[in-house]
Coordinates of C-alpha atoms in Angstrom, one line a residue:
X221 CA -6.2 -57.7 54.6
X222 CA -4.0 -58.5 51.6
X223 CA -5.0 -57.4 48.1
X224 CA -5.8 -61.0 47.0
X225 CA -8.5 -61.3 49.7
X226 CA -10.7 -58.7 48.2
X227 CA -13.8 -60.0 46.4
X228 CA -14.6 -59.2 42.8
X229 CA -17.3 -56.7 43.9
X230 CA -14.6 -54.8 45.8
X231 CA -12.3 -54.6 42.8
X232 CA -9.8 -51.8 43.8
X233 CA -8.9 -49.0 41.4
X234 CA -5.4 -50.3 40.8
X235 CA -6.8 -53.6 39.3
X236 CA -9.3 -51.6 37.2
X237 CA -6.5 -49.7 35.6
X238 CA -5.1 -53.0 34.3
X239 CA -8.5 -54.5 33.3
X240 CA -9.9 -51.4 31.6
X241 CA -10.0 -52.0 27.9
X242 CA -7.4 -50.0 26.0
X243 CA -6.3 -49.6 22.4
X244 CA -3.1 -48.8 20.7
X245 CA -2.6 -46.3 17.8
X246 CA -4.2 -47.8 14.7
X247 CA -1.9 -48.5 11.7
X248 CA -3.6 -47.8 8.4
X249 CA -2.9 -49.4 5.0
X250 CA -1.1 -47.0 2.7
X251 CA -3.3 -47.6 -0.3
X252 CA -6.5 -48.4 1.6
X253 CA -6.6 -45.9 4.5
X254 CA -10.0 -47.0 5.7
X255 CA -8.4 -50.4 6.7
X256 CA -6.6 -50.3 10.0
X257 CA -4.9 -52.6 12.5
X258 CA -4.6 -52.0 16.2
X259 CA -3.7 -53.8 19.4
X260 CA -6.2 -54.1 22.3
X261 CA -6.6 -55.9 25.6
X262 CA -10.4 -56.0 25.3
X263 CA -10.5 -59.8 25.8
X264 CA -8.1 -59.7 28.7
X265 CA -5.1 -60.5 26.5
X266 CA -3.4 -58.1 24.1
X267 CA -4.3 -59.2 20.5
X268 CA -4.5 -57.7 17.1
X269 CA -7.8 -56.3 15.7
X270 CA -8.9 -55.3 12.2
X271 CA -10.9 -52.2 11.8
X272 CA -12.8 -51.2 8.7
X273 CA -13.4 -47.5 9.1
X274 CA -15.8 -47.3 6.2
X275 CA -18.3 -49.8 7.8
X276 CA -17.3 -49.4 11.5
X277 CA -16.6 -53.1 11.7
X278 CA -14.0 -54.3 14.2
X279 CA -12.8 -57.9 14.2
X280 CA -10.3 -59.7 16.5
X281 CA -7.7 -61.1 14.2
X282 CA -5.5 -63.1 16.5
X283 CA -6.3 -65.2 19.6
X284 CA -3.4 -66.9 21.4
X285 CA -3.0 -67.9 25.0
X286 CA 0.0 -65.5 25.5
X287 CA -1.2 -62.7 23.2
X288 CA 0.0 -61.1 20.0
X289 CA 1.2 -57.6 19.3
X290 CA 3.6 -57.8 16.4
X291 CA 1.7 -57.2 13.2
X292 CA 1.2 -55.0 10.2
X293 CA -0.9 -54.5 7.1
X294 CA 0.0 -55.0 3.4
X295 CA -0.1 -51.7 1.5
X296 CA -3.3 -52.7 -0.3
X297 CA -5.0 -53.5 3.0
X298 CA -5.9 -57.0 1.9
X299 CA -3.6 -58.9 4.3
X300 CA -2.8 -58.8 8.0
X301 CA 0.7 -60.1 8.7
X302 CA 1.6 -61.1 12.2
X303 CA 4.6 -62.8 13.9
X304 CA 3.9 -66.3 15.3
X305 CA 6.2 -67.3 18.1
X306 CA 5.8 -69.9 20.9
X307 CA 4.6 -68.7 24.3
X308 CA 6.5 -65.4 24.1
X309 CA 9.9 -66.8 23.1
X310 CA 10.1 -64.3 20.1
X311 CA 11.3 -67.1 17.8
X312 CA 9.0 -68.0 14.9
X313 CA 7.8 -67.1 11.5
X314 CA 5.4 -64.6 9.8
X315 CA 1.9 -65.7 8.9
X316 CA -0.9 -63.8 7.2
X317 CA -4.6 -63.8 7.0
X318 CA -7.2 -61.9 4.9
X319 CA -8.2 -58.5 6.3
X320 CA -11.9 -59.5 6.2
X321 CA -11.2 -62.8 8.0
X322 CA -10.1 -66.3 7.1
X323 CA -7.5 -68.9 7.9
X324 CA -3.9 -68.0 8.7
X325 CA -1.4 -69.3 6.3
X326 CA 2.5 -69.2 6.1
X327 CA 3.6 -65.8 4.8
X328 CA 7.2 -66.7 4.2
X329 CA 7.3 -70.4 3.0
X330 CA 10.9 -71.6 2.7
X331 CA 12.2 -69.5 5.7
X332 CA 13.0 -71.3 8.9
X333 CA 12.0 -69.9 12.3
X334 CA 14.1 -67.1 13.6
X335 CA 14.0 -63.9 15.7
X336 CA 12.5 -61.1 13.6
X337 CA 14.8 -58.4 12.2
X338 CA 12.3 -56.2 10.4
X339 CA 9.7 -56.6 7.6
X340 CA 8.8 -54.5 4.5
X341 CA 6.0 -55.4 2.2
X342 CA 5.8 -54.1 -1.4
X343 CA 2.8 -53.1 -3.5
X344 CA 3.2 -56.1 -5.7
X345 CA 3.1 -58.5 -2.8
X346 CA 6.9 -58.9 -2.5
X347 CA 8.1 -59.1 1.1
X348 CA 11.6 -58.3 2.5
X349 CA 12.1 -60.3 5.6
X350 CA 14.9 -59.8 8.2
X351 CA 15.9 -62.8 10.3
X352 CA 18.3 -63.2 13.3
X353 CA 19.6 -66.5 14.6
X354 CA 22.5 -67.6 16.8
X355 CA 24.0 -69.6 13.9
X356 CA 23.8 -67.1 11.1
X357 CA 23.6 -63.7 12.7
X358 CA 21.4 -61.5 10.5
X359 CA 20.1 -62.5 7.1
X360 CA 17.7 -60.6 4.8
X361 CA 15.5 -62.4 2.2
X362 CA 13.3 -61.4 -0.6
X363 CA 10.0 -63.4 -0.8
X364 CA 8.1 -63.1 -4.0
X365 CA 4.4 -63.6 -4.3
X366 CA 4.7 -66.2 -7.1
X367 CA 5.8 -68.9 -4.6
X368 CA 9.4 -69.1 -5.8
X369 CA 12.1 -69.9 -3.1
X370 CA 13.1 -66.9 -1.0
X371 CA 16.4 -65.3 -2.1
X372 CA 19.0 -64.2 0.5
X373 CA 20.3 -60.7 -0.3
X374 CA 22.2 -59.9 2.9
X375 CA 24.1 -61.7 5.6
X376 CA 26.4 -60.6 8.5
X377 CA 27.3 -61.8 11.9
X378 CA 26.6 -58.5 13.5
X379 CA 23.1 -57.2 14.1
X380 CA 21.1 -55.6 11.3
X381 CA 17.5 -55.1 10.2
X382 CA 15.2 -54.2 7.4
X383 CA 14.5 -50.4 7.4
X384 CA 12.1 -49.5 4.6
X385 CA 11.2 -50.3 1.1
X386 CA 10.7 -47.5 -1.5
X387 CA 7.2 -46.8 -2.7
X388 CA 7.9 -48.4 -6.1
X389 CA 9.5 -51.4 -4.4
X390 CA 12.9 -51.1 -6.1
X391 CA 15.1 -49.9 -3.2
X392 CA 15.6 -51.3 0.3
X393 CA 17.1 -49.4 3.2
X394 CA 19.0 -51.5 5.8
X395 CA 20.3 -50.5 9.2
X396 CA 23.4 -52.4 10.1
X397 CA 26.2 -52.6 12.7
X398 CA 28.9 -54.3 10.6
X399 CA 31.5 -52.0 12.3
X400 CA 30.7 -53.7 15.6
X401 CA 29.0 -50.9 17.5
X402 CA 25.5 -52.2 18.1
X403 CA 24.4 -48.8 19.6
X404 CA 25.2 -46.8 16.5
X405 CA 23.9 -48.1 13.2
X406 CA 25.0 -47.3 9.7
X407 CA 22.8 -47.4 6.6
X408 CA 22.9 -49.1 3.3
X409 CA 20.5 -48.9 0.4
X410 CA 20.4 -51.8 -2.0
X411 CA 18.3 -53.1 -4.9
X412 CA 16.3 -56.2 -4.3
X413 CA 19.1 -58.3 -5.8
X414 CA 21.4 -57.0 -3.1
X415 CA 23.4 -54.6 -5.2
X416 CA 24.5 -51.6 -3.2
X417 CA 23.2 -48.2 -4.3
X418 CA 24.3 -45.9 -1.5
X419 CA 26.0 -46.1 2.0
X420 CA 25.9 -43.7 4.9
X421 CA 28.0 -44.3 8.0
X422 CA 28.4 -41.5 10.6
X423 CA 30.3 -43.9 12.9
X424 CA 33.2 -43.9 10.3
X425 CA 33.7 -47.6 10.6
X426 CA 32.9 -47.7 14.3
X427 CA 35.5 -45.0 15.3
X428 CA 32.9 -42.4 16.3
X429 CA 29.8 -42.9 18.4
X430 CA 27.3 -41.5 16.0
X431 CA 24.3 -43.4 14.8
X432 CA 21.7 -43.3 12.0
X433 CA 18.2 -44.7 11.7
X434 CA 15.8 -45.2 8.9
X435 CA 12.6 -43.1 9.2
X436 CA 11.1 -43.9 5.8
X437 CA 11.3 -43.4 2.1
X438 CA 9.3 -40.6 0.6
X439 CA 5.7 -41.7 -0.1
X440 CA 5.9 -40.8 -3.9
X441 CA 6.6 -43.3 -6.7
X442 CA 10.1 -42.9 -8.1
X443 CA 11.2 -40.6 -5.3
X444 CA 14.6 -41.7 -3.9
X445 CA 14.6 -39.4 -0.9
X446 CA 15.0 -41.3 2.4
X447 CA 14.1 -39.6 5.8
X448 CA 16.9 -40.4 8.2
X449 CA 17.5 -39.8 11.9
X450 CA 21.0 -38.7 12.8
X451 CA 23.0 -37.6 15.9
X452 CA 25.4 -35.1 14.4
X453 CA 24.4 -32.3 16.8
X454 CA 24.4 -34.5 19.9
X455 CA 20.7 -35.6 19.8
X456 CA 18.4 -37.4 17.4
X457 CA 17.0 -35.2 14.6
X458 CA 15.9 -35.8 11.0
X459 CA 17.5 -35.1 7.6
X460 CA 16.6 -36.0 4.1
X461 CA 19.1 -38.2 2.1
X462 CA 18.5 -38.5 -1.6
X463 CA 20.1 -41.9 -2.2
X464 CA 20.2 -41.5 -6.0
X465 CA 21.7 -38.0 -6.1
X466 CA 23.9 -38.6 -3.1
X467 CA 22.8 -35.3 -1.4
X468 CA 21.9 -34.7 2.2
X469 CA 19.5 -31.9 3.3
X470 CA 19.5 -30.8 6.9
X471 CA 16.3 -29.5 8.4
X472 CA 16.1 -26.4 10.5
X473 CA 14.1 -27.8 13.4
X474 CA 15.6 -26.0 16.4
X475 CA 13.7 -27.6 19.2
X476 CA 15.4 -28.8 22.4
X477 CA 15.6 -32.5 23.0
X478 CA 15.1 -35.4 20.5
X479 CA 13.2 -34.9 17.3
X480 CA 11.8 -37.8 15.2
X481 CA 9.7 -37.4 12.0
X482 CA 7.6 -39.2 9.4
X483 CA 6.2 -38.2 6.1
X484 CA 2.8 -36.7 5.5
X485 CA 1.1 -39.1 3.0
X486 CA 1.5 -36.6 0.0
X487 CA 5.2 -36.0 0.8
X488 CA 4.7 -32.3 1.2
X489 CA 5.5 -32.1 4.9
X490 CA 6.9 -34.0 7.9
X491 CA 5.1 -34.8 11.1
X492 CA 7.5 -34.0 13.8
X493 CA 7.5 -35.9 17.2
X494 CA 9.4 -33.8 19.7
X495 CA 10.5 -35.3 23.0
X496 CA 12.0 -33.1 25.8
X497 CA 12.3 -33.6 29.5
X498 CA 9.9 -36.5 29.8
X499 CA 7.1 -34.8 27.7
X500 CA 6.4 -34.8 24.0
X501 CA 4.5 -32.8 21.4
X502 CA 3.8 -32.7 17.7
X503 CA 4.7 -30.2 14.9
X504 CA 4.2 -30.0 11.2
X505 CA 7.2 -29.1 9.1
X506 CA 6.4 -27.8 5.6
X507 CA 9.1 -28.8 3.2
X508 CA 8.4 -26.0 0.7
X509 CA 8.2 -23.1 3.1
X510 CA 10.3 -24.6 5.9
X511 CA 7.6 -23.4 8.3
X512 CA 7.3 -25.2 11.6
X513 CA 3.7 -25.2 13.0
X514 CA 2.7 -26.7 16.3
X515 CA 0.1 -29.5 16.2
X516 CA -2.1 -28.9 19.3
X517 CA -2.0 -31.7 21.8
X518 CA -2.5 -31.7 25.6
X519 CA 0.4 -31.6 28.0
X520 CA 1.8 -35.1 28.6
X521 CA 3.2 -37.7 26.4
X522 CA 2.4 -38.6 22.8
X523 CA 3.3 -42.3 22.5
X524 CA 2.8 -42.5 18.7
X525 CA 1.3 -40.4 15.9
X526 CA 0.4 -40.7 12.2
X527 CA -0.7 -38.2 9.6
X528 CA -3.8 -39.3 7.6
X529 CA -4.4 -38.6 3.9
X530 CA -6.9 -35.8 4.7
X531 CA -4.1 -34.0 6.6
X532 CA -5.4 -34.7 10.1
X533 CA -3.2 -36.3 12.7
X534 CA -4.1 -39.2 14.9
X535 CA -2.1 -39.7 18.1
X536 CA -2.0 -41.8 21.2
X537 CA -1.8 -39.6 24.3
X538 CA -1.7 -39.9 28.0
X539 CA -0.3 -38.3 31.1
X540 CA 0.7 -39.8 34.5
X541 CA -2.7 -38.7 35.8
X542 CA -4.9 -39.5 32.8
X543 CA -5.3 -42.8 30.9
X544 CA -4.3 -43.2 27.3
X545 CA -6.7 -42.4 24.4
X546 CA -6.4 -42.3 20.6
X547 CA -7.2 -38.7 19.5
X548 CA -7.4 -36.7 16.3
X549 CA -6.6 -33.1 15.5
X550 CA -10.1 -33.2 13.9
X551 CA -11.4 -33.4 17.4
X552 CA -12.5 -36.1 19.8
X553 CA -11.6 -39.7 20.4
X554 CA -10.8 -41.7 17.3
X555 CA -10.9 -45.2 18.7
X556 CA -12.0 -46.4 22.1
X557 CA -12.6 -49.8 23.6
X558 CA -16.0 -50.4 25.1
X559 CA -16.2 -51.1 28.9
X560 CA -15.0 -49.4 32.0
X561 CA -12.7 -46.5 31.9
X562 CA -9.4 -46.7 33.9
X563 CA -9.5 -44.6 37.0
X564 CA -7.2 -41.6 36.9
X565 CA -4.0 -41.4 39.0
X566 CA -1.6 -38.8 40.5
X567 CA 0.3 -36.2 38.5
X568 CA 4.1 -36.3 38.4
X569 CA 6.4 -33.8 39.9
X570 CA 9.8 -33.0 38.3
X571 CA 13.0 -33.3 40.3
X572 CA 16.4 -32.3 39.0
X573 CA 19.2 -33.7 41.0
X574 CA 22.9 -33.1 40.7
X575 CA 24.7 -36.3 40.1
X576 CA 28.3 -37.5 39.4
X577 CA 27.7 -37.3 35.6
X578 CA 25.5 -34.2 35.5
X579 CA 21.9 -33.2 36.3
X580 CA 19.5 -36.2 36.6
X581 CA 15.9 -35.9 35.8
X582 CA 13.5 -37.8 38.1
X583 CA 9.7 -38.1 38.1
X584 CA 8.1 -38.3 41.6
X585 CA 4.5 -39.0 42.6
X586 CA 3.0 -38.6 46.1
X587 CA 0.2 -40.8 47.4
X588 CA -3.1 -39.0 48.1
X589 CA -4.8 -39.3 51.5
X590 CA -1.8 -40.8 53.3
X591 CA -0.5 -37.8 55.1
X592 CA 2.4 -35.5 54.3
X593 CA 5.3 -38.1 54.4
X594 CA 7.9 -39.2 54.5
X595 CA 6.4 -42.2 52.7
X596 CA 7.5 -45.7 51.9
X597 CA 8.8 -45.2 48.5
X598 CA 9.2 -47.4 45.4
X599 CA 12.1 -46.6 43.0
X600 CA 10.6 -48.0 39.8
X601 CA 13.6 -48.3 37.5
X602 CA 12.9 -48.4 33.7
X603 CA 14.2 -51.0 31.3
X604 CA 16.0 -50.6 28.0
X605 CA 18.4 -49.3 29.1
X606 CA 18.1 -46.9 26.1
X607 CA 14.6 -45.8 27.1
X608 CA 13.2 -43.2 29.4
X609 CA 10.3 -42.7 31.8
X610 CA 7.9 -39.9 30.8
X611 CA 4.8 -38.2 32.0
X612 CA 2.6 -41.0 30.7
X613 CA -0.1 -43.2 32.3
X614 CA 1.2 -46.5 33.7
X615 CA -0.8 -48.8 35.8
X616 CA 2.0 -50.2 38.0
X617 CA 3.1 -46.9 39.6
X618 CA -0.5 -46.1 40.1
X619 CA -1.0 -49.3 42.0
X620 CA 1.8 -48.4 44.4
X621 CA 0.4 -44.9 45.0
X622 CA -3.0 -46.4 45.9
X623 CA -1.3 -48.5 48.6
X624 CA 0.3 -45.4 50.2
X625 CA 3.7 -45.5 48.5
X626 CA 5.4 -42.6 46.9
X627 CA 6.9 -43.5 43.5
X628 CA 10.2 -42.2 42.0
X629 CA 11.4 -42.9 38.5
X630 CA 14.9 -42.0 37.4
X631 CA 16.1 -41.2 33.9
X632 CA 19.7 -42.3 34.7
X633 CA 22.7 -42.1 32.4
X634 CA 21.8 -44.5 29.5
X635 CA 18.3 -43.1 29.2
X636 CA 17.2 -41.5 25.9
X637 CA 15.8 -38.0 25.6
X638 CA 18.7 -36.1 27.2
X639 CA 21.2 -36.1 24.4
X640 CA 23.6 -38.6 22.9
X641 CA 26.3 -38.3 25.5
X642 CA 23.8 -39.1 28.3
X643 CA 22.6 -42.2 26.5
X644 CA 26.1 -43.4 25.7
X645 CA 27.6 -42.8 29.1
X646 CA 26.9 -46.2 30.6
X647 CA 29.4 -48.2 28.5
X648 CA 32.1 -50.3 30.1
X649 CA 31.0 -49.6 33.7
X650 CA 27.7 -51.1 32.9
X651 CA 25.0 -51.0 35.6
X652 CA 27.3 -49.2 38.1
X653 CA 26.9 -45.8 36.4
X654 CA 23.2 -46.1 36.4
X655 CA 23.2 -47.0 40.1
X656 CA 25.3 -43.9 40.9
X657 CA 22.5 -41.8 39.5
X658 CA 19.8 -43.7 41.3
X659 CA 21.7 -43.3 44.6
X660 CA 21.9 -39.6 44.1
X661 CA 18.1 -39.3 43.5
X662 CA 17.6 -41.6 46.5
X663 CA 19.5 -39.1 48.7
X664 CA 17.4 -36.2 47.3
X665 CA 14.1 -38.1 48.0
X666 CA 15.2 -38.7 51.6
X667 CA 16.6 -35.2 52.2
X668 CA 13.5 -33.6 50.7
X669 CA 11.2 -35.4 53.1
X670 CA 9.5 -37.4 50.4
X671 CA 10.9 -40.9 51.2
X672 CA 11.3 -42.8 54.5
X673 CA 14.9 -44.1 54.4
X674 CA 13.9 -47.2 56.3
X675 CA 11.2 -48.2 53.8
X676 CA 12.7 -47.9 50.3
X677 CA 11.9 -50.5 47.6
X678 CA 14.2 -50.9 44.6
X679 CA 12.1 -52.3 41.7
X680 CA 12.2 -52.8 38.0
X681 CA 11.7 -55.1 35.0
X682 CA 14.2 -56.2 32.4
X683 CA 17.2 -53.8 32.6
X684 CA 15.4 -52.3 35.6
X685 CA 15.3 -55.7 37.1
X686 CA 19.0 -56.1 36.4
X687 CA 19.7 -52.8 38.1
X688 CA 17.6 -53.9 41.1
X689 CA 19.6 -57.0 41.7
X690 CA 22.9 -55.2 41.1
X691 CA 21.8 -52.4 43.5
X692 CA 20.8 -54.8 46.2
X693 CA 24.3 -56.3 46.1
X694 CA 26.4 -53.2 45.6
X695 CA 24.3 -50.9 47.8
X696 CA 23.0 -53.2 50.5
X697 CA 22.5 -50.5 53.1
X698 CA 20.2 -48.4 50.9
X699 CA 17.3 -50.6 50.2
X700 CA 14.8 -52.5 52.4
X701 CA 13.1 -54.6 49.7
X702 CA 14.0 -55.6 46.1
X703 CA 11.5 -56.5 43.3
X704 CA 13.1 -57.8 40.1
X705 CA 11.1 -58.9 37.1
X706 CA 12.7 -60.7 34.1
X707 CA 16.2 -59.5 35.2
X708 CA 19.8 -60.2 34.2
X709 CA 21.1 -61.9 37.3
X710 CA 24.2 -63.8 36.1
X711 CA 25.6 -61.7 33.3
X712 CA 28.1 -64.3 31.9
X713 CA 25.5 -67.0 31.6
X714 CA 22.9 -64.5 30.3
X715 CA 25.3 -63.5 27.5
X716 CA 25.8 -67.1 26.4
X717 CA 22.0 -67.9 26.5
X718 CA 20.4 -64.7 25.1
X719 CA 19.3 -63.9 21.6
X720 CA 22.1 -63.0 19.1
X721 CA 21.1 -59.3 18.7
X722 CA 21.5 -58.8 22.5
X723 CA 24.9 -60.5 22.4
X724 CA 26.0 -57.8 19.9
X725 CA 24.6 -55.1 22.2
X726 CA 26.5 -56.5 25.2
X727 CA 29.8 -56.7 23.3
X728 CA 29.3 -53.0 22.5
X729 CA 28.4 -52.1 26.2
X730 CA 31.3 -54.1 27.7
X731 CA 33.9 -53.7 24.9
X732 CA 34.0 -57.5 24.2
X733 CA 32.8 -60.9 25.2
X734 CA 33.0 -62.4 28.7
X735 CA 36.1 -64.2 27.6
X736 CA 37.7 -61.0 26.3
X737 CA 36.8 -58.7 29.2
X738 CA 36.0 -60.9 32.1
X739 CA 36.7 -58.3 34.7
X740 CA 34.1 -55.9 33.3
X741 CA 31.4 -58.6 33.2
X742 CA 32.3 -59.7 36.7
X743 CA 32.1 -56.1 38.0
X744 CA 28.7 -55.6 36.4
X745 CA 27.1 -59.0 37.2
X746 CA 24.6 -59.2 40.1
X747 CA 25.9 -62.7 40.8
X748 CA 29.2 -61.3 41.9
X749 CA 27.5 -59.5 44.8
X750 CA 24.8 -62.0 45.7
X751 CA 26.3 -62.9 49.0
X752 CA 26.1 -59.2 50.1
X753 CA 22.3 -59.0 49.5
X754 CA 20.5 -58.4 52.8
X755 CA 17.1 -57.1 51.6
X756 CA 14.3 -59.6 51.0
X757 CA 14.1 -60.0 47.2
X758 CA 11.2 -61.1 44.9
X759 CA 12.1 -62.3 41.4
X760 CA 9.6 -63.0 38.6
X761 CA 10.9 -64.8 35.5
X762 CA 9.4 -65.9 32.2
X763 CA 10.5 -69.5 31.5
X764 CA 10.6 -68.8 27.7
X765 CA 12.4 -65.4 27.9
X766 CA 15.1 -65.1 25.2
X767 CA 16.3 -61.7 26.5
X768 CA 16.9 -62.6 30.2
X769 CA 17.0 -66.4 30.0
X770 CA 15.8 -68.5 32.9
X771 CA 19.1 -70.5 33.5
X772 CA 21.0 -67.4 34.6
X773 CA 18.2 -66.4 37.0
X774 CA 18.2 -70.0 38.5
X775 CA 21.9 -69.6 39.1
X776 CA 21.3 -66.5 41.1
X777 CA 18.4 -67.9 43.0
X778 CA 20.5 -71.0 43.9
X779 CA 23.1 -68.8 45.5
X780 CA 20.4 -66.9 47.5
X781 CA 18.9 -70.2 48.7
X782 CA 22.3 -71.7 49.6
X783 CA 22.8 -69.1 52.3
X784 CA 19.2 -68.9 53.4
X785 CA 18.6 -65.4 52.2
X786 CA 15.0 -64.2 52.2
X787 CA 13.6 -64.5 48.7
X788 CA 10.6 -65.4 46.7
X789 CA 10.7 -66.6 43.1
X790 CA 7.7 -66.7 40.7
X791 CA 8.2 -68.5 37.3
X792 CA 5.5 -68.1 34.7
X793 CA 5.0 -69.7 31.3
X794 CA 5.7 -66.8 28.9
X795 CA 8.6 -64.7 27.6
X796 CA 9.9 -61.3 28.5
X797 CA 6.8 -60.2 30.3
X798 CA 3.2 -61.2 29.9
X799 CA 0.4 -59.9 27.5
X800 CA -2.3 -61.5 29.7
X801 CA -4.0 -58.9 31.9
X802 CA -4.8 -61.3 34.8
X803 CA -1.3 -62.6 34.8
X804 CA 0.1 -59.0 35.1
X805 CA -2.3 -58.3 37.9
X806 CA -1.2 -61.4 39.7
X807 CA 2.4 -60.4 39.5
X808 CA 1.8 -56.8 40.7
X809 CA -0.3 -58.2 43.6
X810 CA 2.5 -60.5 44.6
X811 CA 5.0 -57.6 44.5
X812 CA 2.8 -55.4 46.6
X813 CA 2.1 -58.1 49.2
X814 CA 5.8 -59.0 49.4
X815 CA 6.7 -55.4 50.0
X816 CA 4.0 -54.8 52.6
X817 CA 4.9 -58.0 54.4
X818 CA 8.6 -57.2 54.7
X819 CA 8.3 -53.5 55.3
X820 CA 5.9 -54.1 58.3

């Protein structure tokens, strides 16, 4: 029987993994560390929750049909700020409510709705708000607590965003791409009237592919040191830039892979997050002694970490086999949602495959209790594209494993965590380069006896959905079924309809607009190859999606329908994915049933 015929009393493990209550890493107020804010799906929809550690009280702060995850606390812990959009369209305004409960009220009166481009809140209640619109590009505004009209201090057509506000509220760090390379930001530090204090641009005006990112001002009043991420040695790693003195201090953190950092609350040390070959770990870097000390965490993936005022570290951890939990170096689970625990899944196996651009790292999982293989196999392609799959717990691959499928995930060129050159390699031959790597891993999976070549599913969401449709058209002999969620399907139409920040990214990836480089857009658009698609294809699309808008998906579907190609389309009333657990289960159930039907 199909999965949707099961009764509630027979709820399978794969559904339990979605329904099991889970919590995100709590954010704590800088000047009131007992007050925290976290995200949970405890009600069946991901929402924001306030947690008073002193009393143990937890309170649901938001309650919207399509969920809420974008929120923060004011430094004094008195206010919860959250971004209010419409049904997942990511276009809206900031609102706030008292931490202890009460009515929501506009947080930025005088500012029209926009896409968010960062937020920083000062200790005196001043807020610095980043906005992005199709009409204006990026603007940054200072909103004072006295109710005076917001003051615009920054404007540019290219993408930019609020980085961080110094502890005394006098300096603002901005990440910007005024040089036109949306993949490699430069930094500017200004006063709150917009006066420039310091600039740092490793791209040299867009002539070199080197980026910078704001990691945070020192947590000490009057301290003008800014923690910055840079790529000068071919990977992400931190340095300290004193914006007043104009000095840069490199840090001797000789770990392979990418290194990120944040300040310990007293400013004496850095909490290092080290990511290497799909796993991550934590270290403490003492700024006085330059000593690097490992923070003990289990093998797997740390999805976020924060150092507390007492020196302990809280972190969100999981592995492919074990569900996520918020843990502390003090011992035990810091925060847990009541209810059932998600059933475990299957560990990952590492595969290193020689590809046309170098060694490709893939993560493979074998179903338990379904023989020795070869198996029907799902190639679950990650989005981003500047992201990577890791040894972390994910409910969707676990669902496929429960149904007897092997799962392979590929960190193709464009993925993060393998050096800057690997991430930057996808430019100009967009999509096609990634598919070369996926094809190489596919050959390994078949040759190794893991995957049945007649029962291969290409699947993914967002950029992974885009690669799915592009792969079905450019590699029609390789795939038996395609599953594309919120994909780019018609790249030219997508460019014209998407949010402004993504237009800037696409201009960087392609080297111009569709009018300036039409051949590149055509070569990389799934619509170009739609008539070559032979595999049955299932497409899920959010009707309010600003990233992969619905019109361009409709264009692609119309072409499938015109020639009678086997396809199924599911449109749902949300944006770029759903925060509603039952909706997510419904979509995964549809994908599994579609694959089982057409592979049989």
